[in-house]
Tab-separated table of C-alpha atoms and ligand atoms in Angstrom:
chain	number	residue	atom	x	y	z
A	234	MET	CA	26.384	-34.665	-90.197
A	235	ILE	CA	26.120	-32.577	-93.399
A	236	VAL	CA	29.037	-31.065	-95.830
A	237	VAL	CA	27.500	-28.520	-97.215
A	238	LEU	CA	30.484	-27.460	-100.041
A	239	LYS	CA	30.475	-23.891	-102.001
A	240	LEU	CA	29.446	-23.616	-105.194
A	241	GLY	CA	32.334	-25.024	-107.850
A	242	VAL	CA	34.524	-26.771	-105.879
A	243	ALA	CA	36.708	-28.917	-107.563
A	244	GLN	CA	36.145	-32.721	-108.087
A	245	GLU	CA	39.973	-33.565	-106.335
A	246	ILE	CA	39.145	-30.973	-103.067
A	247	VAL	CA	35.523	-32.627	-102.655
A	248	ASP	CA	38.434	-36.244	-102.584
A	249	LYS	CA	40.481	-34.536	-100.194
A	250	LEU	CA	37.400	-33.429	-97.856
A	251	ALA	CA	35.795	-37.189	-98.287
A	252	ARG	CA	39.367	-38.994	-97.366
A	253	ARG	CA	40.152	-36.407	-94.501
A	254	ILE	CA	36.509	-37.300	-92.667
A	255	GLU	CA	37.196	-40.876	-93.012
A	256	GLU	CA	40.283	-40.262	-91.500
A	257	MET	CA	38.093	-38.596	-88.877
A	258	GLY	CA	36.644	-42.663	-88.347
A	259	LEU	CA	33.264	-41.245	-90.341
A	260	LYS	CA	32.446	-42.378	-94.173
A	261	ALA	CA	31.806	-40.173	-96.055
A	262	HIS	CA	28.744	-40.295	-98.636
A	263	VAL	CA	29.227	-37.738	-101.523
A	264	ILE	CA	26.643	-36.574	-103.015
A	265	VAL	CA	26.107	-34.537	-105.894
A	266	GLY	CA	22.703	-32.767	-106.081
A	267	THR	CA	21.852	-30.366	-109.717
A	268	GLU	CA	23.314	-27.676	-107.640
A	269	ARG	CA	25.534	-27.847	-105.145
A	270	THR	CA	27.591	-31.141	-103.541
A	271	VAL	CA	26.838	-32.311	-100.292
A	272	ILE	CA	29.375	-34.763	-98.258
A	273	ALA	CA	27.432	-36.519	-95.428
A	274	ALA	CA	29.476	-37.518	-93.124
A	275	ILE	CA	28.725	-40.325	-91.008
A	276	GLY	CA	29.414	-41.895	-87.802
A	277	GLU	CA	29.273	-41.907	-83.917
A	278	LYS	CA	29.092	-38.374	-82.827
A	279	ARG	CA	32.528	-37.504	-81.217
A	280	ASN	CA	33.674	-33.488	-80.168
A	281	GLY	CA	34.937	-30.872	-81.816
A	282	GLU	CA	34.254	-32.696	-85.203
A	283	GLN	CA	32.297	-29.990	-86.744
A	284	GLN	CA	34.140	-26.899	-86.217
A	285	THR	CA	37.187	-28.897	-87.631
A	286	LEU	CA	35.005	-29.613	-90.433
A	287	GLU	CA	33.626	-26.177	-90.621
A	288	SER	CA	37.315	-24.765	-90.550
A	289	TYR	CA	38.130	-25.955	-94.015
A	290	GLU	CA	37.575	-23.117	-96.571
A	291	GLU	CA	35.591	-25.410	-99.701
A	292	VAL	CA	33.353	-25.784	-96.722
A	293	ASP	CA	29.628	-23.524	-96.650
A	294	LYS	CA	28.386	-25.577	-93.662
A	295	VAL	CA	28.189	-28.168	-91.405
A	296	ILE	CA	24.793	-29.328	-90.519
A	297	PRO	CA	23.549	-32.091	-87.584
A	298	ILE	CA	21.529	-34.475	-89.275
A	299	LEU	CA	18.922	-34.650	-87.445
A	300	ALA	CA	17.119	-37.655	-88.324
A	301	PRO	CA	18.315	-41.630	-87.264
A	302	TYR	CA	18.653	-42.384	-90.036
A	303	LYS	CA	21.491	-40.295	-92.202
A	304	VAL	CA	22.524	-41.657	-96.207
A	305	ALA	CA	17.791	-42.253	-96.292
A	306	SER	CA	17.383	-39.129	-94.864
A	307	LEU	CA	15.848	-35.676	-97.406
A	308	GLU	CA	17.658	-33.761	-95.121
A	309	ILE	CA	20.846	-35.215	-96.875
A	310	LYS	CA	19.085	-35.073	-100.431
A	311	SER	CA	15.696	-32.963	-101.256
A	312	GLU	CA	16.353	-34.501	-104.570
A	313	PRO	CA	13.822	-37.506	-105.732
A	314	THR	CA	16.182	-40.542	-106.195
A	315	ILE	CA	15.377	-42.076	-109.265
A	316	VAL	CA	15.495	-45.785	-110.045
A	317	ARG	CA	16.390	-46.748	-113.585
A	318	VAL	CA	17.204	-50.124	-114.991
A	319	ARG	CA	15.756	-51.449	-118.664
A	320	ASP	CA	12.987	-49.719	-119.497
A	321	LEU	CA	11.857	-50.162	-115.643
A	322	VAL	CA	12.146	-46.378	-113.709
A	323	ILE	CA	11.209	-45.951	-110.356
A	324	GLY	CA	10.840	-42.551	-109.207
A	325	GLY	CA	10.914	-38.995	-109.876
A	326	GLY	CA	7.796	-38.829	-111.818
A	327	HIS	CA	7.929	-41.740	-112.480
A	328	VAL	CA	5.889	-44.801	-111.930
A	329	GLY	CA	7.369	-47.759	-112.358
A	330	VAL	CA	4.860	-51.490	-112.685
A	331	ILE	CA	6.370	-54.886	-112.285
A	332	GLY	CA	4.443	-57.396	-112.544
A	333	GLY	CA	4.702	-61.295	-113.129
A	334	PRO	CA	4.283	-64.253	-110.665
A	335	CYS	CA	4.766	-65.504	-106.679
A	336	SER	CA	6.741	-67.543	-107.891
A	337	VAL	CA	8.117	-68.843	-111.935
A	338	GLU	CA	6.744	-71.953	-111.737
A	339	SER	CA	7.680	-73.713	-115.661
A	340	GLU	CA	8.990	-72.161	-118.550
A	341	GLU	CA	5.754	-71.843	-120.095
A	342	GLN	CA	4.515	-69.613	-117.252
A	343	ILE	CA	6.879	-67.290	-117.273
A	344	MET	CA	7.329	-65.944	-121.254
A	345	GLN	CA	3.264	-66.446	-121.218
A	346	VAL	CA	2.757	-63.775	-118.264
A	347	ALA	CA	6.098	-61.913	-119.111
A	348	VAL	CA	4.915	-61.436	-122.787
A	349	GLN	CA	1.366	-60.438	-121.413
A	350	ILE	CA	2.331	-58.129	-118.967
A	351	LYS	CA	4.858	-56.604	-121.589
A	352	ALA	CA	2.013	-55.725	-123.365
A	353	ALA	CA	0.318	-54.203	-121.383
A	354	GLY	CA	2.888	-51.011	-120.342
A	355	ALA	CA	4.350	-53.312	-117.256
A	356	THR	CA	8.584	-52.288	-117.202
A	357	GLY	CA	9.137	-55.473	-114.770
A	358	LEU	CA	8.931	-58.949	-114.044
A	359	ARG	CA	8.480	-60.102	-110.757
A	360	GLY	CA	9.436	-64.333	-109.844
A	361	GLY	CA	10.537	-65.940	-106.890
A	362	ALA	CA	12.972	-68.572	-107.651
A	363	PHE	CA	13.624	-68.647	-103.468
A	364	LYS	CA	10.409	-68.607	-101.996
A	365	PRO	CA	10.356	-67.727	-98.400
A	366	ARG	CA	7.415	-70.061	-96.772
A	367	THR	CA	5.432	-70.129	-93.657
A	368	SER	CA	5.401	-73.813	-93.627
A	369	PRO	CA	8.444	-75.457	-94.906
A	370	TYR	CA	6.347	-77.819	-95.722
A	371	SER	CA	4.826	-75.587	-99.339
A	372	PHE	CA	6.961	-74.974	-102.069
A	373	GLN	CA	10.402	-73.518	-102.040
A	374	GLY	CA	10.511	-72.502	-105.314
A	375	MET	CA	12.985	-74.150	-107.923
A	376	LYS	CA	16.148	-71.481	-106.818
A	377	GLU	CA	18.797	-71.535	-110.110
A	378	GLU	CA	16.782	-73.519	-112.699
A	379	GLY	CA	13.558	-70.223	-111.599
A	380	LEU	CA	16.301	-67.740	-111.927
A	381	LYS	CA	17.533	-69.208	-115.098
A	382	LEU	CA	13.866	-68.717	-116.467
A	383	LEU	CA	13.775	-65.575	-115.365
A	384	ALA	CA	16.367	-63.921	-116.860
A	385	ALA	CA	15.461	-65.329	-120.370
A	386	ALA	CA	12.013	-64.342	-120.003
A	387	GLY	CA	13.889	-61.062	-119.192
A	388	GLU	CA	15.934	-61.277	-122.125
A	389	MET	CA	13.221	-62.327	-124.286
A	390	THR	CA	11.069	-59.207	-123.431
A	391	GLY	CA	14.093	-56.941	-122.261
A	392	LEU	CA	11.617	-56.681	-118.791
A	393	ALA	CA	13.683	-55.527	-116.334
A	394	THR	CA	13.695	-58.297	-113.809
A	395	VAL	CA	12.755	-58.232	-110.058
A	396	THR	CA	13.770	-61.678	-107.256
A	397	GLU	CA	14.057	-62.338	-103.966
A	398	VAL	CA	17.694	-63.490	-102.304
A	399	MET	CA	16.715	-64.985	-98.927
A	400	THR	CA	20.346	-65.727	-97.697
A	401	PRO	CA	24.021	-63.256	-97.971
A	402	GLY	CA	25.236	-66.605	-99.152
A	403	HIS	CA	23.084	-66.536	-102.637
A	404	VAL	CA	23.418	-62.534	-103.087
A	405	ASP	CA	26.303	-63.486	-105.722
A	406	LEU	CA	24.200	-66.166	-107.338
A	407	VAL	CA	21.414	-64.066	-107.783
A	408	THR	CA	22.713	-60.790	-108.303
A	409	LYS	CA	23.803	-63.008	-111.169
A	410	TYR	CA	20.528	-63.540	-112.952
A	411	ALA	CA	19.089	-60.620	-112.135
A	412	ASP	CA	18.791	-56.663	-112.106
A	413	VAL	CA	17.107	-55.882	-109.140
A	414	LEU	CA	17.367	-58.074	-106.041
A	415	GLN	CA	14.252	-57.773	-103.741
A	416	ILE	CA	14.290	-58.194	-99.925
A	417	GLY	CA	11.368	-59.491	-98.607
A	418	ALA	CA	9.348	-58.687	-95.360
A	419	ARG	CA	10.312	-61.477	-93.172
A	420	ASN	CA	13.739	-60.441	-94.046
A	421	MET	CA	13.389	-57.131	-93.462
A	422	GLN	CA	15.893	-56.446	-90.416
A	423	ASN	CA	17.955	-59.307	-91.982
A	424	TYR	CA	21.113	-57.264	-90.614
A	425	HIS	CA	24.030	-59.348	-92.252
A	426	LEU	CA	21.671	-59.884	-95.783
A	427	LEU	CA	21.234	-56.024	-95.782
A	428	GLN	CA	24.982	-54.952	-95.435
A	429	ALA	CA	25.410	-57.798	-98.052
A	430	VAL	CA	22.940	-56.686	-100.632
A	431	GLY	CA	24.631	-53.240	-100.054
A	432	GLU	CA	27.966	-53.832	-101.760
A	433	VAL	CA	26.522	-55.034	-104.845
A	434	ASP	CA	25.863	-52.709	-107.739
A	435	LYS	CA	21.899	-53.613	-108.951
A	436	PRO	CA	19.550	-51.572	-107.182
A	437	VAL	CA	17.422	-53.503	-103.690
A	438	LEU	CA	13.671	-52.925	-103.772
A	439	LEU	CA	13.391	-53.889	-99.998
A	440	LYS	CA	10.284	-54.575	-98.718
A	441	ARG	CA	8.304	-53.250	-95.045
A	442	GLY	CA	8.344	-56.176	-92.659
A	443	PRO	CA	4.612	-57.043	-91.397
A	444	SER	CA	5.465	-55.339	-88.013
A	445	ALA	CA	8.408	-52.734	-88.519
A	446	THR	CA	7.620	-48.948	-88.041
A	447	ILE	CA	8.779	-46.479	-90.667
A	448	ASP	CA	11.846	-45.700	-88.484
A	449	GLU	CA	12.909	-49.214	-88.413
A	450	PHE	CA	12.390	-49.476	-92.151
A	451	LEU	CA	14.076	-46.890	-93.375
A	452	LEU	CA	16.847	-47.885	-90.716
A	453	ALA	CA	17.010	-51.294	-93.084
A	454	ALA	CA	17.952	-48.659	-95.589
A	455	GLU	CA	19.941	-47.822	-94.003
A	456	TYR	CA	22.545	-50.776	-93.823
A	457	ILE	CA	22.139	-51.489	-97.161
A	458	LEU	CA	22.613	-47.170	-98.442
A	459	ASP	CA	25.646	-47.236	-95.837
A	460	GLN	CA	27.826	-50.144	-97.715
A	461	GLY	CA	27.597	-47.533	-100.835
A	462	ASN	CA	24.679	-48.272	-102.400
A	463	SER	CA	22.508	-45.721	-103.397
A	464	GLN	CA	19.671	-47.489	-106.086
A	465	VAL	CA	17.183	-48.387	-102.841
A	466	ILE	CA	13.616	-49.015	-103.823
A	467	LEU	CA	11.374	-48.536	-100.725
A	468	CYS	CA	8.499	-51.213	-101.019
A	469	GLU	CA	5.307	-50.344	-98.774
A	470	ARG	CA	3.908	-54.565	-98.763
A	471	GLY	CA	1.431	-53.901	-95.788
A	472	ILE	CA	1.670	-54.440	-92.147
A	473	ARG	CA	-0.215	-56.836	-89.605
A	474	THR	CA	-3.415	-55.988	-87.969
A	475	PHE	CA	-6.073	-57.037	-85.886
A	476	GLU	CA	-7.824	-56.726	-88.894
A	477	SER	CA	-8.911	-60.351	-90.672
A	478	HIS	CA	-10.272	-60.224	-93.501
A	479	THR	CA	-7.424	-58.793	-95.530
A	480	ARG	CA	-3.830	-61.457	-95.773
A	481	PHE	CA	-2.456	-57.911	-94.162
A	482	THR	CA	-3.569	-54.185	-93.117
A	483	LEU	CA	-2.322	-52.068	-96.728
A	484	PRO	CA	-1.420	-48.298	-94.833
A	485	LEU	CA	-1.739	-46.170	-98.546
A	486	ALA	CA	-1.244	-43.037	-96.403
A	487	THR	CA	2.954	-44.452	-95.803
A	488	ILE	CA	2.925	-43.552	-99.395
A	489	PRO	CA	2.595	-40.179	-98.701
A	490	TYR	CA	4.561	-39.998	-95.145
A	491	LEU	CA	7.526	-41.063	-96.208
A	492	GLN	CA	8.366	-38.810	-98.914
A	493	SER	CA	8.390	-36.179	-96.557
A	494	ARG	CA	11.494	-38.156	-94.935
A	495	THR	CA	13.285	-39.592	-97.973
A	496	HIS	CA	14.024	-39.301	-101.249
A	497	LEU	CA	13.509	-43.317	-101.583
A	498	PRO	CA	11.109	-43.839	-104.317
A	499	ILE	CA	8.538	-46.036	-102.898
A	500	VAL	CA	6.713	-48.539	-104.791
A	501	ALA	CA	2.716	-50.324	-103.719
A	502	ASP	CA	2.585	-54.072	-103.138
A	503	PRO	CA	-1.408	-54.820	-103.098
A	504	SER	CA	-1.204	-58.051	-103.979
A	505	HIS	CA	0.397	-58.744	-100.579
A	506	GLY	CA	-1.452	-56.218	-98.472
A	507	THR	CA	-4.584	-57.334	-98.753
A	508	GLY	CA	-4.484	-61.214	-100.664
A	509	ILE	CA	-7.180	-60.660	-102.295
A	510	ALA	CA	-7.470	-60.374	-105.957
A	511	SER	CA	-10.130	-58.416	-106.096
A	512	LEU	CA	-9.154	-55.469	-104.137
A	513	VAL	CA	-5.686	-55.246	-105.820
A	514	PRO	CA	-7.316	-52.571	-108.493
A	515	PRO	CA	-8.745	-50.586	-106.429
A	516	MET	CA	-6.041	-50.601	-104.196
A	517	SER	CA	-3.421	-49.631	-107.542
A	518	VAL	CA	-5.296	-47.390	-108.507
A	519	ALA	CA	-4.615	-45.488	-104.466
A	520	ALA	CA	-1.632	-46.217	-104.624
A	521	VAL	CA	-0.871	-43.994	-107.853
A	522	ALA	CA	-3.513	-41.304	-106.583
A	523	VAL	CA	-1.190	-41.150	-103.713
A	524	GLY	CA	1.962	-40.717	-105.530
A	525	ALA	CA	3.493	-44.391	-105.501
A	526	ASP	CA	6.312	-43.918	-107.318
A	527	GLY	CA	5.839	-48.232	-108.692
A	528	LEU	CA	3.245	-51.665	-107.833
A	529	LEU	CA	4.698	-54.951	-107.628
A	530	LEU	CA	1.749	-56.355	-108.908
A	531	GLU	CA	1.334	-60.639	-108.807
A	532	VAL	CA	-0.056	-61.420	-111.821
A	533	HIS	CA	-0.501	-65.516	-112.795
A	534	PRO	CA	-1.912	-67.128	-116.647
A	535	ASP	CA	-4.551	-69.303	-113.999
A	536	PRO	CA	-4.327	-67.828	-111.093
A	537	PRO	CA	-6.664	-71.320	-109.497
A	538	LYS	CA	-3.378	-73.309	-109.918
A	539	ALA	CA	-0.446	-70.935	-108.787
A	540	ILE	CA	0.894	-73.119	-106.563
A	541	SER	CA	1.635	-70.003	-104.093
A	542	ASP	CA	-0.377	-66.502	-103.674
A	543	GLY	CA	-3.071	-67.515	-106.172
A	544	ALA	CA	-5.874	-66.631	-103.972
A	545	GLN	CA	-4.455	-62.902	-104.612
A	546	SER	CA	-2.739	-63.109	-108.118
A	547	LEU	CA	-4.385	-60.825	-110.538
A	548	THR	CA	-5.490	-62.804	-114.424
A	549	PRO	CA	-3.431	-60.906	-117.655
A	550	GLU	CA	-7.153	-59.508	-118.747
A	551	GLN	CA	-7.052	-57.699	-115.214
A	552	PHE	CA	-3.966	-56.670	-115.124
A	553	VAL	CA	-4.629	-54.778	-118.450
A	554	ASP	CA	-7.490	-53.321	-116.145
A	555	THR	CA	-5.337	-52.240	-114.326
A	556	MET	CA	-2.782	-50.885	-115.769
A	557	VAL	CA	-5.445	-48.747	-117.990
A	558	ARG	CA	-7.496	-47.721	-114.578
A	559	CYS	CA	-3.684	-46.479	-113.040
A	560	ARG	CA	-3.000	-44.711	-116.137
A	561	LYS	CA	-6.161	-42.436	-116.069
A	562	VAL	CA	-4.599	-41.118	-112.647
A	563	ALA	CA	-0.919	-41.026	-113.286
A	564	ASP	CA	-1.893	-38.877	-116.108
A	565	VAL	CA	-5.130	-36.998	-113.784
A	566	LEU	CA	-1.443	-35.957	-111.415
A	567	GLU	CA	1.494	-35.643	-114.916
A	568	ARG	CA	3.123	-38.769	-114.206
A	569	THR	CA	4.534	-41.577	-116.350
A	570	LEU	CA	3.178	-44.932	-115.959
A	571	GLY	CA	4.238	-48.130	-116.812
B	137	PEP	C1	6.262	-62.187	-102.812
B	137	PEP	O1	6.985	-60.866	-102.928
B	137	PEP	O2	6.386	-62.977	-103.349
B	137	PEP	C2	6.238	-61.806	-100.936
B	137	PEP	C3	7.129	-63.258	-100.459
B	137	PEP	O3	6.622	-61.116	-100.394
B	137	PEP	P1	6.977	-60.193	-98.746
B	137	PEP	O4	8.361	-61.276	-98.297
B	137	PEP	O5	6.221	-59.205	-99.388
B	137	PEP	O6	5.899	-61.212	-97.779
B	138	MN	MN1	3.875	-63.085	-102.964
């Protein structure tokens, strides 16, 4: 339920009502909007709660939330959620661009690419240190050493770092080094992992599972939000279809559709979405055109030599060109990009 408070209710009353909601066995999420404060009262439906809450003088009305996801829903919060880390801003008219290699491979590689994408206007640096690979025999990432190199490249350039965390046992370690925790597509329904990153005070970039429906995607985000972490960025990275010419199928309609359902920002990942470097620039432009709040792009100083995902990685020069093209579209739409 959404407990809509009257205008100008004092903070102590908001806290008192939130405590009362918790005593009823529900979870209270206080959402302060520019106009009003609402409290989302989340939990299993029982009888009588709506009337009880409506009886408080400070409560304007109590509205049931119809969507299966609650805190992620636009019904609760109509203003867009904006995630800010260092100079990376995602949402609310800002198109945040995160570039970098699939995997951190060496100090030279990550430093070089960080400097190059920064010069092209990116504000986020990606790089996997723990890699979810289809085959157990493929490179599994540089692990903590990779996290250190990524953090050092972030420090040197001021770029916000984004890297994947694969298991609840690594959440503390990855949180120590990275600015944004990525949940990979394969882990979108790893509920214990979602809950673990929900307890962290850092943004989470949640990738859509290749066969997840939009409701399942939003319910996965809900697991994170439900633990109190409100900084969730959704990422459309392509789904599995019968088509085999591209690695995945990148459904860009997901972006405006999600924007009609949730206040959370949505970034597009045309690198994994297509698997083919030449398709990444046009799909990036298209993603910005349909209103993406950000882009996640794989960039490697020398793609043919990349240990993972070289075929879909842009060269630094291609990245510069992609930025120029995307910025033109962003300008027309009166959005900032970078
Ligand atoms: C990645 O970002 O390198 C990655 C492994 O992505 P996904 O989880 O979308 O496959
Ligand atoms: Mn990759």
